[in-house]
Every structure is written in structure tokens, then in C-alpha cells.
Short mmCIF file of C-alpha atoms and ligand atoms in Angstrom, two decimals:
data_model
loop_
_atom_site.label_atom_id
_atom_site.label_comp_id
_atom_site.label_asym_id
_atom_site.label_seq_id
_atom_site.Cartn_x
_atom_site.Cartn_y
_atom_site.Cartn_z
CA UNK A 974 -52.52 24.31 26.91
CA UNK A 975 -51.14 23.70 22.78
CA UNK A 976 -53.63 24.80 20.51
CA UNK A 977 -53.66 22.62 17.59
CA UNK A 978 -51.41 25.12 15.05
CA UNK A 979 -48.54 25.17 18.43
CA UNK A 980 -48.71 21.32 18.17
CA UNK A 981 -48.19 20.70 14.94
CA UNK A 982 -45.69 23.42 14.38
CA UNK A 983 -43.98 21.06 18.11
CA UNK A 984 -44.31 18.10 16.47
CA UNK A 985 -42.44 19.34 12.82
CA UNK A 986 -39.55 20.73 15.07
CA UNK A 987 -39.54 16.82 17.06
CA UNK A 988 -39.13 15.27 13.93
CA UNK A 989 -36.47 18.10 12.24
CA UNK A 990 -34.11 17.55 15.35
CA UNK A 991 -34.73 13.55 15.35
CA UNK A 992 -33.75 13.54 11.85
CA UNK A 993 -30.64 16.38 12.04
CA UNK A 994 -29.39 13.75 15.06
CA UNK A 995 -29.91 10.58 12.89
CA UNK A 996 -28.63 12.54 9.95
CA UNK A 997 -25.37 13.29 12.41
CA UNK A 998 -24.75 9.82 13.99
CA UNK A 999 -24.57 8.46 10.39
CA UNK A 1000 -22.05 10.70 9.09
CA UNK A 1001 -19.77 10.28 12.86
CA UNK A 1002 -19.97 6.49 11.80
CA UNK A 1003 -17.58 7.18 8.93
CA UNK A 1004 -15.54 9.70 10.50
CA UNK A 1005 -12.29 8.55 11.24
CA UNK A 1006 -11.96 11.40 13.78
CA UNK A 1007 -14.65 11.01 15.96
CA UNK A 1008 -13.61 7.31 17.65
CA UNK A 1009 -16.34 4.79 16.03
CA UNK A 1010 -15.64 1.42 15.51
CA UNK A 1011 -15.28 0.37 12.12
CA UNK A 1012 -17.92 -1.38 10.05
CA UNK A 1013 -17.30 -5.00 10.38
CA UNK A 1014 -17.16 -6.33 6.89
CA UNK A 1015 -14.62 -8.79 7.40
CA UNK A 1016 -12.20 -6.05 6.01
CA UNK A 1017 -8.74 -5.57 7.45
CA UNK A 1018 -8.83 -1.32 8.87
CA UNK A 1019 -5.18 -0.37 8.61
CA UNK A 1020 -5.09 3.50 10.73
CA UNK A 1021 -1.89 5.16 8.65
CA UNK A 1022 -0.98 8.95 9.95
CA UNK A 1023 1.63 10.00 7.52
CA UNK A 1024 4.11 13.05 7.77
CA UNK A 1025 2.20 15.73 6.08
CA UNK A 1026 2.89 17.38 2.11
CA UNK A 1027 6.03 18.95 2.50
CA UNK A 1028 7.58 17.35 -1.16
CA UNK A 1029 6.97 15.65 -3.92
CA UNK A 1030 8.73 12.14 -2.63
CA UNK A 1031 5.56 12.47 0.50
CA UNK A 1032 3.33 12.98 -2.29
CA UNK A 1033 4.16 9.99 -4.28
CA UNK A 1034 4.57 7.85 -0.86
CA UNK A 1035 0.96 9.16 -0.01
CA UNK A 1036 -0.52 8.19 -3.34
CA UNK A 1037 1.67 4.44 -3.11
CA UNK A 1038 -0.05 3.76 0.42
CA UNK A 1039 -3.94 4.99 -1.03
CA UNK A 1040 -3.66 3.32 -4.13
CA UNK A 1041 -1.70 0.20 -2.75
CA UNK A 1042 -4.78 -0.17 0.28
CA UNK A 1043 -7.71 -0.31 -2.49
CA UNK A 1044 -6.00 -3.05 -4.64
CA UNK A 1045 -5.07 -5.21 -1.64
CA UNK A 1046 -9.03 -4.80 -0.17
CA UNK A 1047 -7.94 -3.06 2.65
CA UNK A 1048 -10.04 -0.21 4.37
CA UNK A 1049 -7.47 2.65 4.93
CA UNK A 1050 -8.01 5.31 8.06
CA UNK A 1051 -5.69 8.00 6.52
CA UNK A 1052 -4.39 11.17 8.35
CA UNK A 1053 -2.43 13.75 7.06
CA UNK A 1054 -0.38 15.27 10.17
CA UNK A 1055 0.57 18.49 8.40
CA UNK A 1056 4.34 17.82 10.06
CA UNK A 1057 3.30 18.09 13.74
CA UNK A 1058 3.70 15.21 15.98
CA UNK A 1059 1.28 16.33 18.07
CA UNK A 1060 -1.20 15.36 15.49
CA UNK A 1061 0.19 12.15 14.83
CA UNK A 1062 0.05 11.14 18.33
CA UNK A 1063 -3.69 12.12 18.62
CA UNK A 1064 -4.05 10.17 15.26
CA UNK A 1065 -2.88 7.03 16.72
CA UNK A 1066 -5.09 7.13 19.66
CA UNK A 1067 -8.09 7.42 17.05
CA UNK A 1068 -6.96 5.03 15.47
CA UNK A 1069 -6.66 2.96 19.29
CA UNK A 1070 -10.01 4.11 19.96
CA UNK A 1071 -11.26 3.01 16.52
CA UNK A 1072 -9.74 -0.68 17.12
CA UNK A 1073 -7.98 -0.55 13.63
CA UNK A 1074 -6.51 -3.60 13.27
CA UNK A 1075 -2.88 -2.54 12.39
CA UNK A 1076 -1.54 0.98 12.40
CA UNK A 1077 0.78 2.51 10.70
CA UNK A 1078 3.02 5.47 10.50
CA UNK A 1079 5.34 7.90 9.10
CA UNK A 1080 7.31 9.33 12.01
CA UNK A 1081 8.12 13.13 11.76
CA UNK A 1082 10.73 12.96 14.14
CA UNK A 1083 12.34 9.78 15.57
CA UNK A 1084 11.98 11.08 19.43
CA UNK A 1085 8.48 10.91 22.04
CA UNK A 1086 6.86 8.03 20.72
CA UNK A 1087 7.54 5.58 23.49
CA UNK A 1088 4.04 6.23 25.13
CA UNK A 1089 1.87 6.16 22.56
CA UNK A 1090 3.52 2.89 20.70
CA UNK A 1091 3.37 1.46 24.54
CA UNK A 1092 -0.52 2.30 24.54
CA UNK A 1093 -1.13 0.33 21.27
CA UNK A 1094 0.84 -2.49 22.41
CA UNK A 1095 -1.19 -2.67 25.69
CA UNK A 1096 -4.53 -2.34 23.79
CA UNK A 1097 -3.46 -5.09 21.51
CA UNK A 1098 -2.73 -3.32 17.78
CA UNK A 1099 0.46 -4.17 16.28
CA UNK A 1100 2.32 -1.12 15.03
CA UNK A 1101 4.51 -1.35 11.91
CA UNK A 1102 6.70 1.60 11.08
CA UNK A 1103 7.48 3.22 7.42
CA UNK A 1104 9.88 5.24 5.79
CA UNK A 1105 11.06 6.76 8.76
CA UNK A 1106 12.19 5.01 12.35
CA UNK A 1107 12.02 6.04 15.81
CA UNK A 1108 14.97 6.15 18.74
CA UNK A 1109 12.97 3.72 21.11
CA UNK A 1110 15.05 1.17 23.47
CA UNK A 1111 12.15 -1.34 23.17
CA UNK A 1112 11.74 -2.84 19.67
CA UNK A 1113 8.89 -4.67 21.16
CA UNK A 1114 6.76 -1.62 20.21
CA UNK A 1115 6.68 -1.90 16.49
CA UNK A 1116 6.52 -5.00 14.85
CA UNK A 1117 8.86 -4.16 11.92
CA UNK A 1118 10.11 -0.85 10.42
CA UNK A 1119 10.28 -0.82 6.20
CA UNK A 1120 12.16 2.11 4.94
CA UNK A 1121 15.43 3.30 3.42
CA UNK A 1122 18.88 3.11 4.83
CA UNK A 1123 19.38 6.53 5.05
CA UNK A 1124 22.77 7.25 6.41
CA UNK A 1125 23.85 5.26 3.43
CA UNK A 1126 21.92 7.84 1.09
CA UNK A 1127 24.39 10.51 2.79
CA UNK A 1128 27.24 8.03 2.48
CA UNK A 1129 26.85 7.53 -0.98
CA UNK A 1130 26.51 11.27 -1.85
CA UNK A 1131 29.50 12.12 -0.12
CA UNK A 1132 31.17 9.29 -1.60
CA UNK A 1133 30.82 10.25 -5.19
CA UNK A 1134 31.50 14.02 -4.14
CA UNK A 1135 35.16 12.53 -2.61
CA UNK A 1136 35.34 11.05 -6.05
CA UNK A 1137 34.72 14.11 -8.12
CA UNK A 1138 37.02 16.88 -6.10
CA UNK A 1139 40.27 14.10 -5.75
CA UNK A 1140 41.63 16.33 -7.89
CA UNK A 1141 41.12 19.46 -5.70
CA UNK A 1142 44.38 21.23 -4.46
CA UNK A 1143 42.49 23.42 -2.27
CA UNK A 1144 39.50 24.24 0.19
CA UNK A 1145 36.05 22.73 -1.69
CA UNK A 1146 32.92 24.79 0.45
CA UNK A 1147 30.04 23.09 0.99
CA UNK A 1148 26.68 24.13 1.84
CA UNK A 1149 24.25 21.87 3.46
CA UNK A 1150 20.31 21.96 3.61
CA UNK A 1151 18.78 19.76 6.52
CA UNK A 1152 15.79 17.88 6.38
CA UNK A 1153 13.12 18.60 9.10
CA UNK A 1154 15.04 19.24 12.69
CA UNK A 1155 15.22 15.66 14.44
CA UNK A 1156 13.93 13.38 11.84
CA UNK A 1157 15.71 10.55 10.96
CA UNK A 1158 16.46 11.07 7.21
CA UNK A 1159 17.49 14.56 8.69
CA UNK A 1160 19.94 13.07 10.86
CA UNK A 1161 21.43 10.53 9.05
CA UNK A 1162 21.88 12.13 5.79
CA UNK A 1163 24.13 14.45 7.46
CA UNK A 1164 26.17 11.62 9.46
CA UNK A 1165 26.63 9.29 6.34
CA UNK A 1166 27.81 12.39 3.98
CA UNK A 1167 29.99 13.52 7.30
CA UNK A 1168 31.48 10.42 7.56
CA UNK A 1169 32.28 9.70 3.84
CA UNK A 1170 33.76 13.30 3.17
CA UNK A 1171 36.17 13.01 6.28
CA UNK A 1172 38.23 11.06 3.75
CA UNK A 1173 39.42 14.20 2.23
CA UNK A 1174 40.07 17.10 4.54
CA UNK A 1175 39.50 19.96 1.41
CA UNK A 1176 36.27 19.10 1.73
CA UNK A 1177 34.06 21.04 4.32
CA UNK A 1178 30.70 21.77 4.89
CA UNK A 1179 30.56 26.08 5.78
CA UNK A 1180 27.13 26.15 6.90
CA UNK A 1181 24.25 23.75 7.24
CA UNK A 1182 20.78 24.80 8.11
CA UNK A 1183 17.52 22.88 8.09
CA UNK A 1184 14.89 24.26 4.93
CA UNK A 1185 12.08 21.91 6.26
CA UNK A 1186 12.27 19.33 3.43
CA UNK A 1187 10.31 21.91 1.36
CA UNK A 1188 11.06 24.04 -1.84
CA UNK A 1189 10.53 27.65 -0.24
CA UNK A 1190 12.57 26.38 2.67
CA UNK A 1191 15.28 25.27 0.24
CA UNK A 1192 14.75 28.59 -1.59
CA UNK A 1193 14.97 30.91 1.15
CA UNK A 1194 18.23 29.18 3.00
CA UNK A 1195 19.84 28.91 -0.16
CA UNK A 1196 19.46 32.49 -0.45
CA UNK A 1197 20.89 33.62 2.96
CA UNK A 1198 24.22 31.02 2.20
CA UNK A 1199 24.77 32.92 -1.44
CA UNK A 1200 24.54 36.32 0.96
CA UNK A 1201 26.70 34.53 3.65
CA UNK A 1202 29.24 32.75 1.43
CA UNK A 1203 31.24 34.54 -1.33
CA UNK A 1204 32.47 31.16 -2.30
CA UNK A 1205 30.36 28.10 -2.50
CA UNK A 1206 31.47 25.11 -4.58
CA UNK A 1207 29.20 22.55 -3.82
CA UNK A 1208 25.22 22.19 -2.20
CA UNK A 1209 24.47 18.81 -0.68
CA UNK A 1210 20.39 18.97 -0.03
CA UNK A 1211 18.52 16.31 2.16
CA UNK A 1212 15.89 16.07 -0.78
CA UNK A 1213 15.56 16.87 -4.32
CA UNK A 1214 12.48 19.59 -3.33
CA UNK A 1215 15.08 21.65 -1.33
CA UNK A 1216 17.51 21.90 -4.23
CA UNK A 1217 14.93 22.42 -7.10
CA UNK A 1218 14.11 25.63 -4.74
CA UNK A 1219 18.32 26.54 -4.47
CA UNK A 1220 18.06 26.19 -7.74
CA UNK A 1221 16.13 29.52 -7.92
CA UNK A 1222 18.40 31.42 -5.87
CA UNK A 1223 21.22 30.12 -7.59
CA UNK A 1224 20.26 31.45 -11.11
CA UNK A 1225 18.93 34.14 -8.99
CA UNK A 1226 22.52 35.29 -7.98
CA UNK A 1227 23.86 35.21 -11.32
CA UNK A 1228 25.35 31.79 -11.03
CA UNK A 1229 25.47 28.56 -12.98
CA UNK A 1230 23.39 25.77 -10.87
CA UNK A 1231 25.50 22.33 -11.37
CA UNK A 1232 29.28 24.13 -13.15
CA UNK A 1233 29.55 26.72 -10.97
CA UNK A 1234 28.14 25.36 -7.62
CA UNK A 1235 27.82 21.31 -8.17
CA UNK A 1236 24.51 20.34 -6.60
CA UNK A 1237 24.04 16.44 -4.49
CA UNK A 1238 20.38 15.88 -3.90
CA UNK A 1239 18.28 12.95 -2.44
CA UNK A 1240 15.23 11.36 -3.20
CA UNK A 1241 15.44 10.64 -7.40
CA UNK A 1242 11.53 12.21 -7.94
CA UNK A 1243 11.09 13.33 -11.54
CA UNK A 1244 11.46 16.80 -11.40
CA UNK A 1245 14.71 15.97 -9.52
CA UNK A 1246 15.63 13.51 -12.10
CA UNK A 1247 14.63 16.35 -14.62
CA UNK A 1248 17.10 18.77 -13.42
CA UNK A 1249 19.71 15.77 -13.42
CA UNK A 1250 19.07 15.37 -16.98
CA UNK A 1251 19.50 18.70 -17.81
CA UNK A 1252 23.15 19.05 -15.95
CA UNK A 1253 21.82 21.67 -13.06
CA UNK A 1254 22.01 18.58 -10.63
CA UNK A 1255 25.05 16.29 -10.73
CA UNK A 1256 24.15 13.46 -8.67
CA UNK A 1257 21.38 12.17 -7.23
CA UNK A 1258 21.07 8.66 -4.52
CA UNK A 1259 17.80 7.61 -4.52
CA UNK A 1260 14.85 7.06 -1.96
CA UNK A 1261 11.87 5.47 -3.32
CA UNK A 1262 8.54 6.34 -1.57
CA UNK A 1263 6.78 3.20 -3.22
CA UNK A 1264 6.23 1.46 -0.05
CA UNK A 1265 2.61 0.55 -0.35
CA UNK A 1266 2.72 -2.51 -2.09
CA UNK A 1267 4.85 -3.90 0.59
CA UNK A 1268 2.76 -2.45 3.59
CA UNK A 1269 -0.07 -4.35 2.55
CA UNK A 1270 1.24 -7.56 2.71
CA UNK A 1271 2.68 -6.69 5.61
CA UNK A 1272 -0.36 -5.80 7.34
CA UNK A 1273 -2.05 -9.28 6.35
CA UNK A 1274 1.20 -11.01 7.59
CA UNK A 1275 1.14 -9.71 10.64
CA UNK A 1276 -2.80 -10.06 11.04
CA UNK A 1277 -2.47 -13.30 10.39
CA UNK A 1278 0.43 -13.99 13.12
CA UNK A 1279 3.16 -14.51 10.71
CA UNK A 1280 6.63 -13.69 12.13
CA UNK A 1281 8.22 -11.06 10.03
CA UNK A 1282 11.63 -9.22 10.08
CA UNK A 1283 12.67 -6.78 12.30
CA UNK A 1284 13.53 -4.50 9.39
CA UNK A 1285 12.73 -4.34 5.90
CA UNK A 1286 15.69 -2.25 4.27
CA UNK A 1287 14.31 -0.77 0.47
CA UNK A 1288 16.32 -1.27 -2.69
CA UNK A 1289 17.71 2.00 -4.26
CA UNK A 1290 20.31 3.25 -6.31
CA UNK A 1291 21.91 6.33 -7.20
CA UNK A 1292 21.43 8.57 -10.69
CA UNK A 1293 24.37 10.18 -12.50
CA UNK A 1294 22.91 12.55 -15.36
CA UNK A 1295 23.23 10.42 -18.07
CA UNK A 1296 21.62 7.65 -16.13
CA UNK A 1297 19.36 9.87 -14.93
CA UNK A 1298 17.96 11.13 -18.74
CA UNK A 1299 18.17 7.24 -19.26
CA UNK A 1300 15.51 6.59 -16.57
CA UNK A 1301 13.42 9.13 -17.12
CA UNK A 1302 10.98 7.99 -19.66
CA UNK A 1303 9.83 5.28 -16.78
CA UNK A 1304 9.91 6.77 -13.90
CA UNK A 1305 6.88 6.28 -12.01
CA UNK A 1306 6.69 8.96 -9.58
O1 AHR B 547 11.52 10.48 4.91
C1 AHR B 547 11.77 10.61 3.57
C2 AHR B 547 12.05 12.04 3.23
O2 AHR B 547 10.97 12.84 3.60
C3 AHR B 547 12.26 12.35 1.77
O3 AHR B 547 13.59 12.27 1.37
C4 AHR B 547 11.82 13.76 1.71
O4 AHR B 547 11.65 14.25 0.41
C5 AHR B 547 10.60 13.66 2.52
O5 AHR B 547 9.96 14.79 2.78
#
């Protein structure tokens, strides 16, 4: 038998727990990780699981997609991967699970994704693919993929590199830094600068190894090629980040970034552009990560039922130094 102290003190913990599980079910009902549904405001919910940090082009992308979802009234369902594609698998089935109605993604590699796109195609969500593609047989699993063209990127870089050592009697070394192992701007960097550089044999690359996309990963391969390589005359990097960290071990070992090794980087950021400017880079082809504005629409057109293209190639160009000090005052990201 309760006396009446024990069933009053019963009672307080009843209504403590009823209000810690009320208090919980609310907050799971914004949670884009626990499987709710979404409110249904008559809002589009666009699921997005993007790459991860790794450089200041995923930053500005990042910010392009967040800003570009508020001004088009869309309700964004963002997830940062942190570069596994584990997590961006899991991601997407959240976002399944959530019935987004479009989702959207970053791939970290191109390879593995058959599965999962097949699951959202089955349950209904159309899939639209950005910045980066995947290697799957059936297009039917994305509706459209809006990026860059990057074996062109490479093709260009090795192209003006051709251009600047036609004068070269001898070997010209090159160094390489990889993106991220099995992406696709990873991939077909290399191929387009491989392909363009064939046209003169003095040109070859004497070792190429992957720094992640990031700065310390640019830094600390740079640093084992300068141990490595007495002679190094030029460093093509998959990004600007990776150079801007060669950069360091460059000056590091006594030598003159852009005169004495000539430095190709990709992306056109600012603090790439900055180095440009100030002659330690000596050509950059650009990759813009301002993709937001055209995801949007993109996401109402294909809500809507509108056919859209296949592929939606971005506009870019490449930045000499002068151009490069010209642009600068306007750059956005
Ligand atoms: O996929 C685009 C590439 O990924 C950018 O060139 C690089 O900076 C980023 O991390």
C-alpha cells in the first residue's frame, strides 16, 4: 500500500518521464537522422549528402547549395559525409526513409552506388547528381548529373604546360598530386593532363601520389617528392588546396614556388587565385563550386515532371596570373 508522500513523489516521476518522452519525440521530428517524415508544409524537402570539408572549393559548394535552398523556399536535409561513402550511402536511405522529395549528392568516389540509386528509384525519389558522377551502366538511376568536365580541366592544364616548355631541349619532371583515390575529378584530371602532355615526350610525370584533396595532404606528399626528386621542374595538383600546402614545402626546401618549380593547380578559389597573382602559381583552369542556384531549379523541374538533360556541363575558364590579379577583386568564393 502507497502512503500519500510515495504517491505523490510516483506521480511527479509519471509526469517527469511523460514529459522527457514528449520532450524527445519533438526534437526526433526534426532530426534528419532519425527517419521522420517531413512536416508537410507544401515545401519541396531536397535530402543533399555532400562529400565532406576537405578544401576550400567543398566549402564554397557547401555554402552555394545552403544559401541557394533558403532563397528558392526549399527545405534542405543536409549531411556532411566527412569523405566516407559509407556515410553517404546511409544518408541516402534517411533520406529514402524520410520520403524527401528529390535527393541529391556529391559522390566521393564514382564506384558502389548502383544499389542504393536502384533503391531510390524503386521507392519513387528521383536522384540528381552534382559536381561529381558515378560509373553506373544504367543512367536510369539519376535523373541528370550537373558538374564540371573534368578531364578537360586536366586537358587544359597540360595543354598550356605543352605550351610553356616547347622550348625545352631536355627532360621537364613533373610531380603530380591526386585527388581522393577513385573519385572522378581524381581520375580524370590525371587522364586529360596525360593525354595532352603525350604531345611532347620531354614532358613526364616522375611520381604521382594522391594528398586527399587537402592542404596537409598536399603538404606532406610534396615533401616526400622534394626528398625523392633532386630535380623537379613542374607540380601539377588536382586542386588549388593541395598546392597552397606544396607551397610550404617548397619554400620549405629552399626553393622558389612558381620560377624554380612552375606550379598547375585546379579549382580557381581565392586563395588559389591569390597565389596566382602573386607569381607562386602559374596557371590555374577553373572549377566553380556555385552549383546551387542551378540545383534548385532543377529540383522543381524535375518535381514538377519536366524532362531535363541528361547532363548539365558548367561553364569555366582558366586563370593566367595577370588574369588572375584581374579577377580577383570579384571573386565570389
Ligand atoms: O569535385 C570537385 C573537387 O573536389 C575540387 O576540385 C576539389 O577542391 C574538391 O575537394
Amino acid at each position: 500500500m502507497l502512503t500519500m508522500g510515495k504517491a505523490i513523489t510516483r506521480r511527479r516521476a509519471v509526469a517527469v518521464l511523460t514529459a522527457t518522452l514528449l520532450a524527445t519525440g519533438m526534437a526526433a521530428c526534426g532530426n534528419s537522422d532519425t527517419g521522420e517524415q517531413p512536416a508537410d508544409d507544401g515545401k519541396l524537402t531536397l535530402g543533399f549528402s555532400q562529400v565532406g570539408a576537405e578544401s576550400g572549393w567543398r566549402t564554397a559548394n557547401t555554402n552555394s547549395i545552403k544559401e541557394s535552398a533558403t532563397a528558392a523556399g526549399i527545405e534542405l536535409k543536409f549531411d556532411d559525409a566527412q569523405g566516407k561513402q559509407e556515410n553517404q550511402i546511409t544518408a541516402i536511405r534517411n533520406f529514402i526513409q524520410q520520403k524527401v522529395d528529390v535527393i541529391a549528392f556529391s559522390p566521393v568516389v564514382s564506384s558502389g552506388w548502383d544499389t542504393v540509386l536502384k533503391e531510390a528509384k524503386d521507392a519513387g525519389i528521383p536522384v540528381i547528381l552534382t559536381d561529381r558522377s558515378v560509373d553506373s551502366a544504367d543512367k536510369s538511376l539519376y535523373k541528370t548529373f550537373i558538374g564540371s568536365d573534368f578531364v578537360k580541366e586536366g586537358r587544359l592544364s597540360g595543354e598550356w604546360l605543352v605550351n610553356e616548355m616547347k622550348a625545352a631541349t631536355g627532360p621537364v619532371n613533373i610531380v603530380e598530386l591526386q585527388g581522393t583515390t577513385g573519385s572522378a575529378p581524381a581520375n580524370d584530371r590525371k587522364k586529360g593532363f596525360g593525354d595532352a602532355i603525350a604531345a611532347n615526350p620531354n614532358l613526364k610525370i616522375i611520381a604521382s601520389q594522391t594528398g586527399e584533396f587537402t592542404r596537409a595532404g598536399g603538404k606532406a606528399v610534396m615533401e616526400q617528392f622534394l626528398k625523392a626528386n633532386p630535380k623537379i621542374d613542374v607540380l601539377f595538383a588536382h586542386n588549388d588546396d593541395m598546392g597552397l600546402g606544396a607551397l610550404e614545402a617548397i619554400t620549405a626546401a629552399g626553393k622558389v614556388p612558381g620560377k624554380d618549380i612552375k606550379i598547375i593547380t585546379i579549382d580557381a578559389v581565392k586563395d588559389g587565385m591569390q597565389a596566382l597573382a602573386d607569381g607562386k602559381f602559374n596557371f590555374i583552369a577553373e572549377c566553380s563550386p556555385l552549383l546551387g542556384p542551378q540545383l534548385m531549379d532543377l529540383v522543381k523541374k524535375v518535381k514538377a515532371g519536366e524532362t531535363i538533360p541528361q547532363r548539365i556541363e558548367t561553364e569555366e575558364g582558366t586563370f593566367t596570373p595577370e588574369q588572375a590579379k584581374a579577377a580577383l577583386p570579384n571573386r565570389k568564393y
